[in-house]
Amino acid sequence: MAGFPEIAGLAATSLIVVAPHPDDDVLGCGALIARVAPHLPVRVIYVTDGAASHDGSPTYPPQRLRDVREREARRGLRRLGVKTPPLFLGWPDGTVPRAGDAAAAPLLAALLAAIPDREDVAVAVPWRRDPHCDHRAVHSLLDAVLHDRPRATRFEYAVWLGVIGETADEPAPGEGVTIEMDSRPWLAAKRAALCEHHSQLGGLITDATWAFALPESLLTRALGPVERFVIPRGTAV
Ligand SMILES: [Zn+2]
C-alpha cells in the first residue's frame, strides 16, 4: 500500500492531523496529507478558530473571520484530496491552555473522544518546541491525550521552527527519529491548498487595525522539497 506506512515504517491505516490553527495542517503536513489521502482515511482536527489573525476589521469581525477560516480550511483539505470531514474544536485563537491548566479539561475531553485507541492510528501533532504559544500548548494537550492512547503512533511536525525558532528548539540528539519526506510530487496540491487560505496571505482583509500574514520565509520553507517529521523516542515503529 502506498502512503504513510512506507514513509515511516508504520502499520498505520489512518491518519489524524491535529492543527493548532486552520492552515497548520497544510503548512506542516500538506504533502504528506496529499500523499496519504488517496489511500487512507485522513482526518484533521483544528483546535482554534483562527479568529485572532486580524483585529479591528469592520468588515471581518471575529465571528465572520472564524467562518472564513473554517471555509478556507475545508477548501484546502479538498485540494489535498481529504474526504473525511474535519473537526473544528473552535477554541479562541491565541489562548490554548496547557494540559495541566484547569481550562484544558474540555479540550482534553474533545481530543480523547476524537482519537481512538488503536495501533493502526498515526497522529500528527505540533513539534514540542515549535515557537508559537498555541502550537506548544496543543503539543502539551496531545502529550497528555496520547498517554491514554498508547497504541496510537505519534509523530511531530513543525511550522515555525525553521523560521523564528532558536537552536535550542531543534530536535536534540536522541530525542527522536527525524524522517524527511520528498514532498515534490505533492507540491502542486500543497500550493493549491495553501492558496485557499486567502485570509492568511494578505489579500482578503484590508481594513484591519492589525493584520497577520504568513511571512515569505515561512511560505518558502513550507513549499520546499521536503517535509520533516520527528517520531519521538519511545514510540513504537
Ligand atoms: Zn499555527
Short mmCIF file of C-alpha atoms and ligand atoms in Angstrom, two decimals:
data_model
loop_
_atom_site.label_atom_id
_atom_site.label_comp_id
_atom_site.label_asym_id
_atom_site.label_seq_id
_atom_site.Cartn_x
_atom_site.Cartn_y
_atom_site.Cartn_z
CA MET A 1 0.00 0.00 0.00
CA ALA A 2 1.33 3.39 -0.92
CA GLY A 3 1.28 6.22 1.53
CA PHE A 4 2.18 6.82 5.11
CA PRO A 5 3.32 3.33 6.09
CA GLU A 6 6.09 3.49 3.51
CA ILE A 7 7.26 6.81 4.84
CA ALA A 8 7.59 5.98 8.48
CA GLY A 9 7.69 2.22 8.52
CA LEU A 10 4.44 2.26 10.42
CA ALA A 11 1.47 -0.04 10.27
CA ALA A 12 -0.95 2.89 10.35
CA THR A 13 -4.08 2.64 8.26
CA SER A 14 -5.50 6.01 9.20
CA LEU A 15 -4.00 9.42 9.84
CA ILE A 16 -5.17 12.13 12.21
CA VAL A 17 -3.57 15.57 11.92
CA VAL A 18 -4.02 17.93 14.86
CA ALA A 19 -3.60 21.55 13.75
CA PRO A 20 -3.46 24.46 16.20
CA HIS A 21 -4.84 26.83 13.54
CA PRO A 22 -6.63 26.38 10.23
CA ASP A 23 -3.62 26.27 7.88
CA ASP A 24 -1.03 24.48 10.05
CA ASP A 25 -2.16 21.18 8.57
CA VAL A 26 -1.25 22.42 5.11
CA LEU A 27 1.93 24.24 6.13
CA GLY A 28 3.39 21.36 8.12
CA CYS A 29 1.88 18.23 6.58
CA GLY A 30 0.26 19.24 3.29
CA ALA A 31 2.35 16.99 1.08
CA LEU A 32 2.00 14.07 3.48
CA ILE A 33 -1.77 14.52 3.57
CA ALA A 34 -1.96 14.71 -0.23
CA ARG A 35 0.17 11.59 -0.47
CA VAL A 36 -1.83 9.58 2.03
CA ALA A 37 -5.39 10.77 1.31
CA PRO A 38 -5.97 8.64 -1.83
CA HIS A 39 -5.15 5.51 0.16
CA LEU A 40 -6.10 6.03 3.80
CA PRO A 41 -8.68 7.98 5.82
CA VAL A 42 -7.25 11.32 6.91
CA ARG A 43 -8.97 13.48 9.50
CA VAL A 44 -7.81 16.93 10.52
CA ILE A 45 -8.69 18.37 13.92
CA TYR A 46 -8.46 22.17 14.16
CA VAL A 47 -8.04 23.24 17.76
CA THR A 48 -8.52 27.02 17.49
CA ASP A 49 -10.85 29.11 15.41
CA GLY A 50 -8.05 31.23 13.95
CA ALA A 51 -10.02 34.40 14.62
CA ALA A 52 -7.10 36.32 16.14
CA SER A 53 -5.26 36.73 12.85
CA HIS A 54 -6.86 40.14 12.30
CA ASP A 55 -8.04 42.77 14.71
CA GLY A 56 -10.34 45.75 14.36
CA SER A 57 -11.69 44.98 10.91
CA PRO A 58 -15.19 46.43 10.42
CA THR A 59 -15.89 44.07 7.55
CA TYR A 60 -14.44 40.93 9.13
CA PRO A 61 -15.35 40.90 12.83
CA PRO A 62 -14.22 37.78 14.73
CA GLN A 63 -17.33 35.69 14.01
CA ARG A 64 -17.06 36.32 10.28
CA LEU A 65 -13.32 35.68 10.29
CA ARG A 66 -13.94 32.43 12.13
CA ASP A 67 -16.38 31.37 9.41
CA VAL A 68 -13.93 32.44 6.69
CA ARG A 69 -11.14 30.39 8.18
CA GLU A 70 -13.34 27.34 8.54
CA ARG A 71 -14.36 27.63 4.91
CA GLU A 72 -10.74 28.09 3.81
CA ALA A 73 -9.72 25.02 5.79
CA ARG A 74 -12.41 22.88 4.17
CA ARG A 75 -11.39 24.07 0.71
CA GLY A 76 -7.75 23.44 1.47
CA LEU A 77 -8.49 19.88 2.51
CA ARG A 78 -10.40 19.28 -0.69
CA ARG A 79 -7.31 20.40 -2.62
CA LEU A 80 -5.34 17.77 -0.72
CA GLY A 81 -7.89 15.07 -1.54
CA VAL A 82 -9.20 14.64 2.01
CA LYS A 83 -12.68 13.14 2.11
CA THR A 84 -13.27 12.80 5.85
CA PRO A 85 -14.96 15.91 7.30
CA PRO A 86 -12.64 17.84 9.60
CA LEU A 87 -13.33 18.55 13.25
CA PHE A 88 -13.33 22.17 14.44
CA LEU A 89 -12.93 22.47 18.20
CA GLY A 90 -13.37 26.25 17.98
CA TRP A 91 -11.11 27.29 20.85
CA PRO A 92 -10.35 31.03 20.87
CA ASP A 93 -7.19 31.65 18.88
CA GLY A 94 -4.13 32.54 20.95
CA THR A 95 -5.48 31.19 24.23
CA VAL A 96 -4.91 27.43 24.13
CA PRO A 97 -4.28 26.16 27.67
CA ARG A 98 -1.61 23.63 28.51
CA ALA A 99 -2.59 20.18 29.68
CA GLY A 100 -2.10 20.97 33.36
CA ASP A 101 -4.40 24.00 33.30
CA ALA A 102 -7.94 23.57 34.62
CA ALA A 103 -9.23 25.31 31.50
CA ALA A 104 -7.86 22.48 29.37
CA ALA A 105 -10.45 19.93 30.51
CA PRO A 106 -12.94 20.41 27.64
CA LEU A 107 -10.18 20.33 25.03
CA LEU A 108 -8.66 17.19 26.52
CA ALA A 109 -12.07 15.53 26.54
CA ALA A 110 -12.76 16.51 22.93
CA LEU A 111 -9.37 15.26 21.75
CA LEU A 112 -9.73 11.99 23.65
CA ALA A 113 -13.12 11.47 22.05
CA ALA A 114 -11.70 12.12 18.58
CA ILE A 115 -8.62 9.90 18.77
CA PRO A 116 -9.28 6.17 19.00
CA ASP A 117 -7.02 3.87 20.97
CA ARG A 118 -5.92 1.74 18.06
CA GLU A 119 -2.49 0.65 16.99
CA ASP A 120 -3.22 1.44 13.35
CA VAL A 121 -3.75 5.16 14.00
CA ALA A 122 -0.98 7.65 13.34
CA VAL A 123 -1.40 11.07 14.91
CA ALA A 124 0.48 14.13 13.66
CA VAL A 125 0.92 16.73 16.40
CA PRO A 126 2.81 20.02 16.56
CA TRP A 127 6.51 19.76 17.29
CA ARG A 128 7.01 20.10 21.04
CA ARG A 129 9.13 23.24 20.76
CA ASP A 130 7.52 24.87 17.75
CA PRO A 131 7.94 28.55 18.60
CA HIS A 132 4.31 29.63 18.90
CA CYS A 133 2.35 29.58 22.16
CA ASP A 134 -0.68 27.77 20.72
CA HIS A 135 1.49 25.18 18.99
CA ARG A 136 3.35 24.32 22.19
CA ALA A 137 0.11 24.25 24.14
CA VAL A 138 -1.51 21.91 21.61
CA HIS A 139 1.55 19.68 21.84
CA SER A 140 1.13 19.61 25.61
CA LEU A 141 -2.53 18.60 25.23
CA LEU A 142 -1.67 15.84 22.80
CA ASP A 143 1.12 14.64 25.02
CA ALA A 144 -1.48 14.06 27.73
CA VAL A 145 -4.10 12.59 25.40
CA LEU A 146 -1.72 10.17 23.72
CA HIS A 147 -0.55 8.96 27.12
CA ASP A 148 -4.04 7.44 27.28
CA ARG A 149 -3.79 6.22 23.70
CA PRO A 150 -0.64 4.11 23.97
CA ARG A 151 -1.33 2.13 20.81
CA ALA A 152 -1.53 5.18 18.56
CA THR A 153 1.70 6.31 16.93
CA ARG A 154 2.68 9.93 17.35
CA PHE A 155 4.83 11.97 15.06
CA GLU A 156 5.57 15.65 15.28
CA TYR A 157 5.67 18.36 12.63
CA ALA A 158 6.99 21.89 12.86
CA VAL A 159 5.62 25.03 11.24
CA TRP A 160 7.55 27.94 12.78
CA LEU A 161 10.70 26.12 13.89
CA GLY A 162 12.83 26.88 10.87
CA VAL A 163 11.53 30.43 10.61
CA ILE A 164 11.75 32.01 14.06
CA GLY A 165 12.98 29.10 16.19
CA GLU A 166 16.22 29.06 18.13
CA THR A 167 18.83 26.34 18.02
CA ALA A 168 17.57 25.00 21.35
CA ASP A 169 14.14 24.46 19.77
CA GLU A 170 15.54 21.98 17.24
CA PRO A 171 15.30 18.25 17.93
CA ALA A 172 18.12 17.16 20.21
CA PRO A 173 20.25 14.08 19.50
CA GLY A 174 18.45 11.01 20.79
CA GLU A 175 15.16 12.82 21.15
CA GLY A 176 13.58 11.02 18.25
CA VAL A 177 13.93 9.84 14.70
CA THR A 178 13.66 12.54 12.05
CA ILE A 179 12.02 11.49 8.82
CA GLU A 180 12.37 13.56 5.68
CA MET A 181 9.72 13.02 3.05
CA ASP A 182 10.32 14.11 -0.53
CA SER A 183 7.30 16.36 -0.97
CA ARG A 184 7.93 17.42 -4.57
CA PRO A 185 5.34 15.13 -6.20
CA TRP A 186 2.63 16.67 -4.00
CA LEU A 187 3.77 20.28 -4.00
CA ALA A 188 1.20 21.40 -6.56
CA ALA A 189 -1.61 20.14 -4.34
CA LYS A 190 0.03 21.67 -1.29
CA ARG A 191 0.41 25.02 -3.02
CA ALA A 192 -3.22 24.93 -4.19
CA ALA A 193 -4.36 24.12 -0.65
CA LEU A 194 -2.28 26.94 0.77
CA CYS A 195 -3.75 29.38 -1.74
CA GLU A 196 -7.21 28.62 -0.34
CA HIS A 197 -6.17 30.35 2.87
CA HIS A 198 -6.67 33.80 1.35
CA SER A 199 -7.15 35.49 4.70
CA GLN A 200 -3.64 34.49 5.78
CA LEU A 201 -1.93 35.59 2.58
CA GLY A 202 -2.58 39.30 2.97
CA GLY A 203 -5.08 39.99 0.23
CA LEU A 204 -8.54 39.47 1.70
CA ILE A 205 -8.88 41.72 4.74
CA THR A 206 -7.61 45.22 4.11
CA ASP A 207 -9.29 47.28 6.82
CA ALA A 208 -7.92 45.67 9.99
CA THR A 209 -6.07 47.73 12.59
CA TRP A 210 -3.73 44.76 13.00
CA ALA A 211 -3.28 42.01 10.43
CA PHE A 212 -1.26 38.84 10.36
CA ALA A 213 0.11 37.49 7.11
CA LEU A 214 2.15 34.34 6.66
CA PRO A 215 5.73 35.55 6.15
CA GLU A 216 7.51 34.83 2.90
CA SER A 217 10.20 32.89 4.73
CA LEU A 218 7.62 30.51 6.16
CA LEU A 219 5.88 30.03 2.82
CA THR A 220 9.20 29.34 1.10
CA ARG A 221 10.05 26.75 3.70
CA ALA A 222 6.58 25.17 3.62
CA LEU A 223 6.75 24.86 -0.16
CA GLY A 224 10.24 23.40 -0.09
CA PRO A 225 11.18 19.94 -1.34
CA VAL A 226 10.87 18.06 1.97
CA GLU A 227 8.55 17.75 4.91
CA ARG A 228 10.20 16.73 8.18
CA PHE A 229 8.64 14.71 10.94
CA VAL A 230 10.03 13.57 14.25
CA ILE A 231 8.96 10.26 15.74
CA PRO A 232 9.77 10.67 19.44
CA ARG A 233 11.96 8.16 21.13
CA GLY A 234 9.85 5.52 22.83
CA THR A 235 7.20 5.50 20.11
CA ALA A 236 6.83 2.05 18.62
CA VAL A 237 7.68 1.88 14.93
ZN ZN B 1 -0.45 27.95 13.77
#
